[in-house]
């Protein structure tokens, strides 16, 4: 008989994302689009372009994973229910009378609730990407990591491509050049779920989903409450950098120290004794007498 804890985590892993969690994901994604400069004006002048950009924000991870697996990138349009739901969120966000949706979303408790629910969907997307990649490449763990990361955080890559096509792309905002915190934490989650799927991580899937989701929601809410742009992973990155790449830097430092010691102790020392001031004055006096 399973323990109450296992029953809780197992029930959590079977939670359906439709419709409430999907609504939160679409709302947060469309509101991020609305906050971009000129997005409201584009929606009024060219609604089709604005709708297409909103769909990229909502389904960007699925589109990127389809491209990487050589599947039709427009396959998300086959899910009519989710497309209509995302389109409805886009419509009321940009065209609601008196801008009620935007004003309602401006309250912090609403943002915390919607963002927390969106982070829950990130876990489900990573797990879905890892499982989907395994159906194509059995135990191809590198592909599973890539597809899991693409499904969970690939929307940023797709929106960067869309900005490049519109001429609004900036190098400092490219996820390939400078990964954001969501991309990093999604990559970490994709690695963990891949190792769990290939039996290299001795933990059950539902327990890992529960703890990883709690970690995502807690860190995201903390970032919003403390008004920090990102939760740094610098300690973990510094440890990995020292373990994997720090040996070469340490070797160069030891080499420089040995070279400096040899320069002081060797016979061919580059250091020279300073000339006394009295000798310099005598040389100057002799030169002046010769000129006279």
CSV table of C-alpha atoms in Angstrom, one decimal:
chain,number,residue,atom,x,y,z
A,1,UNK,CA,0.0,0.0,0.0
A,2,UNK,CA,1.4,3.4,-1.0
A,3,UNK,CA,2.0,6.0,1.7
A,4,UNK,CA,-0.1,9.2,1.9
A,5,UNK,CA,2.9,11.1,0.5
A,6,UNK,CA,3.2,8.9,-2.5
A,7,UNK,CA,-0.5,9.2,-3.1
A,8,UNK,CA,-0.3,13.0,-2.9
A,9,UNK,CA,2.6,13.3,-5.3
A,10,UNK,CA,1.1,10.8,-7.7
A,11,UNK,CA,-2.2,12.7,-7.8
A,12,UNK,CA,-0.3,15.9,-8.4
A,13,UNK,CA,1.5,14.3,-11.3
A,14,UNK,CA,-1.8,13.4,-12.9
A,15,UNK,CA,-3.2,16.9,-12.6
A,16,UNK,CA,-4.7,18.1,-15.9
A,17,UNK,CA,-3.3,21.4,-17.2
A,18,UNK,CA,-6.5,22.2,-19.1
A,19,UNK,CA,-8.1,24.6,-18.8
A,20,UNK,CA,-7.0,26.6,-15.7
A,21,UNK,CA,-3.3,26.2,-15.9
A,22,UNK,CA,-3.3,26.6,-19.7
A,23,UNK,CA,-5.3,29.9,-19.2
A,24,UNK,CA,-2.7,31.1,-16.8
A,25,UNK,CA,0.1,30.3,-19.2
A,26,UNK,CA,-1.6,32.0,-22.1
A,27,UNK,CA,-2.4,35.1,-20.0
A,28,UNK,CA,1.2,35.5,-18.7
A,29,UNK,CA,2.6,35.0,-22.2
A,30,UNK,CA,0.2,37.5,-23.9
A,31,UNK,CA,0.7,40.1,-21.1
A,32,UNK,CA,4.4,39.8,-21.7
A,33,UNK,CA,3.8,40.6,-25.4
A,34,UNK,CA,1.5,43.5,-24.5
A,35,UNK,CA,4.2,45.1,-22.3
A,36,UNK,CA,6.5,45.3,-25.3
A,37,UNK,CA,6.9,48.8,-26.8
A,38,UNK,CA,4.4,49.4,-29.6
A,39,UNK,CA,2.6,46.1,-29.1
A,40,UNK,CA,-0.8,47.7,-28.5
A,41,UNK,CA,-0.5,49.9,-31.6
A,42,UNK,CA,0.4,46.9,-33.7
A,43,UNK,CA,-2.6,45.1,-32.4
A,44,UNK,CA,-5.0,47.9,-33.5
A,45,UNK,CA,-3.3,48.5,-36.9
A,46,UNK,CA,-2.5,44.8,-37.8
A,47,UNK,CA,-4.5,42.4,-35.7
A,48,UNK,CA,-3.4,39.3,-37.7
A,49,UNK,CA,0.3,40.1,-37.1
A,50,UNK,CA,-0.4,40.6,-33.4
A,51,UNK,CA,-2.4,37.4,-33.1
A,52,UNK,CA,0.4,35.4,-34.9
A,53,UNK,CA,3.0,36.9,-32.5
A,54,UNK,CA,0.8,35.9,-29.5
A,55,UNK,CA,0.6,32.4,-30.8
A,56,UNK,CA,4.4,32.2,-31.0
A,57,UNK,CA,4.5,33.4,-27.3
A,58,UNK,CA,2.0,30.8,-26.3
A,59,UNK,CA,3.1,27.8,-28.3
A,60,UNK,CA,6.7,28.7,-29.1
A,61,UNK,CA,8.2,25.7,-27.1
A,62,UNK,CA,6.1,23.2,-29.0
A,63,UNK,CA,6.9,24.8,-32.3
A,64,UNK,CA,10.7,24.6,-31.6
A,65,UNK,CA,10.5,21.0,-30.5
A,66,UNK,CA,8.6,20.1,-33.7
A,67,UNK,CA,11.3,21.8,-35.8
A,68,UNK,CA,14.0,19.9,-34.0
A,69,UNK,CA,12.3,16.6,-34.5
A,70,UNK,CA,11.5,17.3,-38.2
A,71,UNK,CA,7.7,17.5,-37.4
A,72,UNK,CA,5.3,20.0,-38.9
A,73,UNK,CA,5.9,23.2,-36.9
A,74,UNK,CA,2.2,24.2,-37.4
A,75,UNK,CA,1.0,21.1,-35.7
A,76,UNK,CA,-0.2,23.1,-32.7
A,77,UNK,CA,-3.0,24.5,-34.9
A,78,UNK,CA,-4.5,21.0,-34.9
A,79,UNK,CA,-5.4,21.4,-31.2
A,80,UNK,CA,-8.4,23.7,-31.9
A,81,UNK,CA,-9.5,24.0,-28.3
A,82,UNK,CA,-6.1,25.3,-27.1
A,83,UNK,CA,-5.8,27.6,-30.1
A,84,UNK,CA,-9.2,29.1,-29.5
A,85,UNK,CA,-8.5,29.5,-25.8
A,86,UNK,CA,-5.2,31.3,-26.5
A,87,UNK,CA,-6.9,33.4,-29.1
A,88,UNK,CA,-9.6,34.4,-26.7
A,89,UNK,CA,-7.0,35.4,-24.1
A,90,UNK,CA,-5.2,37.5,-26.8
A,91,UNK,CA,-8.5,39.2,-27.8
A,92,UNK,CA,-9.6,40.2,-24.3
A,93,UNK,CA,-6.1,41.3,-23.4
A,94,UNK,CA,-5.8,43.8,-26.3
A,95,UNK,CA,-9.4,44.7,-27.0
A,96,UNK,CA,-11.3,44.4,-23.8
A,97,UNK,CA,-13.5,47.5,-23.1
A,98,UNK,CA,-11.9,49.9,-20.6
A,99,UNK,CA,-8.8,47.7,-20.6
A,100,UNK,CA,-10.2,45.7,-17.7
A,101,UNK,CA,-8.0,42.7,-18.2
A,102,UNK,CA,-4.8,44.7,-18.1
A,103,UNK,CA,-5.9,46.6,-15.1
A,104,UNK,CA,-6.9,43.4,-13.3
A,105,UNK,CA,-3.6,41.8,-14.1
A,106,UNK,CA,-1.7,44.7,-12.7
A,107,UNK,CA,-2.6,43.6,-9.1
A,108,UNK,CA,0.3,41.7,-7.5
A,109,UNK,CA,-1.8,38.8,-6.1
A,110,UNK,CA,-3.2,38.1,-9.6
A,111,UNK,CA,0.2,38.1,-11.1
A,112,UNK,CA,1.6,35.8,-8.4
A,113,UNK,CA,-1.3,33.3,-9.0
A,114,UNK,CA,-1.0,33.4,-12.8
A,115,UNK,CA,2.8,33.1,-12.8
A,116,UNK,CA,2.8,30.3,-10.3
A,117,UNK,CA,0.4,28.3,-12.4
A,118,UNK,CA,2.4,29.0,-15.5
A,119,UNK,CA,5.5,27.6,-13.8
A,120,UNK,CA,3.5,24.4,-13.1
A,121,UNK,CA,2.9,24.0,-16.9
A,122,UNK,CA,6.7,24.3,-17.4
A,123,UNK,CA,7.3,21.0,-15.6
A,124,UNK,CA,4.6,19.2,-17.6
A,125,UNK,CA,6.1,20.6,-20.9
A,126,UNK,CA,9.6,19.4,-19.9
A,127,UNK,CA,8.3,15.9,-19.0
A,128,UNK,CA,6.3,15.8,-22.2
A,129,UNK,CA,9.3,16.8,-24.3
A,130,UNK,CA,11.6,14.2,-22.8
A,131,UNK,CA,8.9,11.4,-23.2
A,132,UNK,CA,8.2,12.5,-26.8
A,133,UNK,CA,11.9,12.5,-27.7
A,134,UNK,CA,12.3,9.1,-26.2
A,135,UNK,CA,9.6,7.7,-28.5
A,136,UNK,CA,11.8,8.7,-31.5
A,137,UNK,CA,15.2,8.0,-30.1
A,138,UNK,CA,15.2,5.2,-27.5
A,139,UNK,CA,17.5,6.3,-24.6
A,140,UNK,CA,19.0,9.1,-26.7
A,141,UNK,CA,19.6,11.2,-23.6
A,142,UNK,CA,21.2,14.1,-25.4
A,143,UNK,CA,18.2,14.5,-27.7
A,144,UNK,CA,15.9,14.0,-24.8
A,145,UNK,CA,17.6,16.9,-22.9
A,146,UNK,CA,17.4,19.2,-25.9
A,147,UNK,CA,13.8,18.5,-26.7
A,148,UNK,CA,12.8,18.8,-23.0
A,149,UNK,CA,14.6,22.1,-22.8
A,150,UNK,CA,13.0,23.3,-26.1
A,151,UNK,CA,9.5,22.3,-25.0
A,152,UNK,CA,9.9,24.1,-21.7
A,153,UNK,CA,11.8,27.3,-22.7
A,154,UNK,CA,11.9,27.3,-26.5
A,155,UNK,CA,9.4,30.1,-26.7
A,156,UNK,CA,12.1,32.7,-26.1
A,157,UNK,CA,14.1,31.3,-29.1
A,158,UNK,CA,11.0,31.5,-31.3
A,159,UNK,CA,10.1,35.0,-30.2
A,160,UNK,CA,13.7,36.1,-30.9
A,161,UNK,CA,13.4,34.7,-34.4
A,162,UNK,CA,10.2,36.6,-34.8
A,163,UNK,CA,11.9,39.8,-33.7
A,164,UNK,CA,14.7,39.2,-36.1
A,165,UNK,CA,12.3,38.9,-39.0
A,166,UNK,CA,10.6,42.2,-37.9
A,167,UNK,CA,13.9,44.0,-37.5
A,168,UNK,CA,13.6,44.4,-33.7
A,169,UNK,CA,16.2,41.8,-32.7
A,170,UNK,CA,18.9,42.9,-30.3
A,171,UNK,CA,22.0,40.8,-29.6
A,172,UNK,CA,21.9,41.3,-25.8
A,173,UNK,CA,18.5,39.7,-25.7
A,174,UNK,CA,19.4,36.5,-27.6
A,175,UNK,CA,18.9,33.4,-25.5
A,176,UNK,CA,21.7,31.6,-27.4
A,177,UNK,CA,24.3,34.3,-26.4
A,178,UNK,CA,23.0,35.0,-22.9
A,179,UNK,CA,20.6,32.5,-21.4
A,180,UNK,CA,18.0,33.9,-19.0
A,181,UNK,CA,17.2,32.3,-15.7
A,182,UNK,CA,14.1,30.5,-17.0
A,183,UNK,CA,16.2,28.9,-19.8
A,184,UNK,CA,18.8,27.8,-17.3
A,185,UNK,CA,16.5,26.3,-14.8
A,186,UNK,CA,14.5,24.6,-17.6
A,187,UNK,CA,17.8,23.1,-18.9
A,188,UNK,CA,18.5,21.9,-15.4
A,189,UNK,CA,15.1,20.3,-15.1
A,190,UNK,CA,15.4,18.7,-18.5
A,191,UNK,CA,18.7,17.1,-17.4
A,192,UNK,CA,17.1,15.7,-14.2
A,193,UNK,CA,14.0,14.3,-15.9
A,194,UNK,CA,16.1,12.7,-18.6
A,195,UNK,CA,18.3,11.0,-16.1
A,196,UNK,CA,15.2,9.9,-14.2
A,197,UNK,CA,13.7,8.5,-17.4
A,198,UNK,CA,16.9,6.6,-18.3
A,199,UNK,CA,17.1,5.1,-14.7
A,200,UNK,CA,20.2,7.1,-13.9
A,201,UNK,CA,18.5,9.1,-11.1
A,202,UNK,CA,17.1,6.9,-8.3
A,203,UNK,CA,13.9,8.9,-7.7
A,204,UNK,CA,10.3,8.3,-8.8
A,205,UNK,CA,8.9,10.5,-11.6
A,206,UNK,CA,6.0,11.9,-9.6
A,207,UNK,CA,8.2,12.8,-6.6
A,208,UNK,CA,10.7,14.6,-9.0
A,209,UNK,CA,7.8,16.4,-10.7
A,210,UNK,CA,6.5,17.6,-7.3
A,211,UNK,CA,9.8,18.8,-5.9
A,212,UNK,CA,10.9,20.5,-9.1
A,213,UNK,CA,7.5,22.3,-9.5
A,214,UNK,CA,7.7,23.5,-5.9
A,215,UNK,CA,11.2,24.8,-6.6
A,216,UNK,CA,10.0,26.6,-9.8
A,217,UNK,CA,7.0,28.2,-8.1
A,218,UNK,CA,8.9,29.3,-5.0
A,219,UNK,CA,11.8,30.9,-6.8
A,220,UNK,CA,9.5,32.7,-9.3
A,221,UNK,CA,7.3,34.1,-6.6
A,222,UNK,CA,10.3,35.1,-4.6
A,223,UNK,CA,11.7,37.0,-7.6
A,224,UNK,CA,8.4,38.8,-8.1
A,225,UNK,CA,7.9,39.7,-4.4
A,226,UNK,CA,11.5,40.9,-4.0
A,227,UNK,CA,11.4,42.6,-7.4
A,228,UNK,CA,14.6,41.0,-8.6
A,229,UNK,CA,15.0,40.4,-12.3
A,230,UNK,CA,16.6,37.0,-11.9
A,231,UNK,CA,17.5,34.4,-9.3
A,232,UNK,CA,21.2,33.9,-9.8
A,233,UNK,CA,22.6,30.4,-10.3
A,234,UNK,CA,26.1,31.8,-10.0
A,235,UNK,CA,27.2,29.5,-7.1
A,236,UNK,CA,26.3,26.4,-9.1
A,237,UNK,CA,27.9,27.8,-12.3
A,238,UNK,CA,31.0,28.8,-10.4
A,239,UNK,CA,31.5,25.3,-8.9
A,240,UNK,CA,30.9,23.6,-12.3
A,241,UNK,CA,33.3,26.1,-14.0
A,242,UNK,CA,36.1,25.3,-11.5
A,243,UNK,CA,35.5,21.6,-11.8
A,244,UNK,CA,35.5,21.5,-15.6
A,245,UNK,CA,37.5,24.4,-16.8
A,246,UNK,CA,39.4,25.8,-13.7
A,247,UNK,CA,42.4,23.4,-14.0
A,248,UNK,CA,43.8,25.3,-17.0
A,249,UNK,CA,43.6,28.7,-15.2
A,250,UNK,CA,45.3,27.2,-12.2
A,251,UNK,CA,48.0,25.7,-14.4
A,252,UNK,CA,48.7,29.1,-16.0
A,253,UNK,CA,48.9,30.8,-12.5
A,254,UNK,CA,51.4,28.2,-11.3
A,255,UNK,CA,53.4,28.6,-14.5
A,256,UNK,CA,53.6,32.4,-14.0
A,257,UNK,CA,54.8,32.0,-10.4
A,258,UNK,CA,57.5,29.5,-11.5
A,259,UNK,CA,58.7,31.9,-14.2
A,260,UNK,CA,58.9,34.8,-11.8
A,261,UNK,CA,60.9,32.7,-9.3
A,262,UNK,CA,63.3,31.7,-12.0
A,263,UNK,CA,63.9,35.3,-13.1
A,264,UNK,CA,65.0,36.2,-9.6
A,265,UNK,CA,67.0,33.1,-8.8
A,266,UNK,CA,68.6,32.4,-12.2
A,267,UNK,CA,71.9,33.6,-13.5
A,268,UNK,CA,70.3,35.4,-16.5
A,269,UNK,CA,68.3,37.7,-14.3
A,270,UNK,CA,66.6,40.5,-16.0
A,271,UNK,CA,66.9,42.7,-12.9
A,272,UNK,CA,69.8,45.2,-12.8
A,273,UNK,CA,71.2,47.2,-9.9
A,274,UNK,CA,70.3,50.9,-9.8
A,275,UNK,CA,73.2,53.4,-10.6
A,276,UNK,CA,74.1,55.5,-7.6
A,277,UNK,CA,73.3,59.2,-7.8
A,278,UNK,CA,76.9,60.3,-7.1
A,279,UNK,CA,78.2,58.5,-10.2
A,280,UNK,CA,75.5,60.1,-12.3
A,281,UNK,CA,76.5,63.6,-11.1
A,282,UNK,CA,80.2,63.0,-11.8
A,283,UNK,CA,79.4,61.9,-15.4
A,284,UNK,CA,77.3,65.1,-15.9
A,285,UNK,CA,80.2,67.3,-14.6
A,286,UNK,CA,82.7,65.6,-17.0
A,287,UNK,CA,80.4,66.1,-19.9
A,288,UNK,CA,80.0,69.9,-19.1
A,289,UNK,CA,83.8,70.4,-18.8
A,290,UNK,CA,84.3,68.8,-22.2
A,291,UNK,CA,81.8,71.1,-23.9
A,292,UNK,CA,83.5,74.2,-22.4
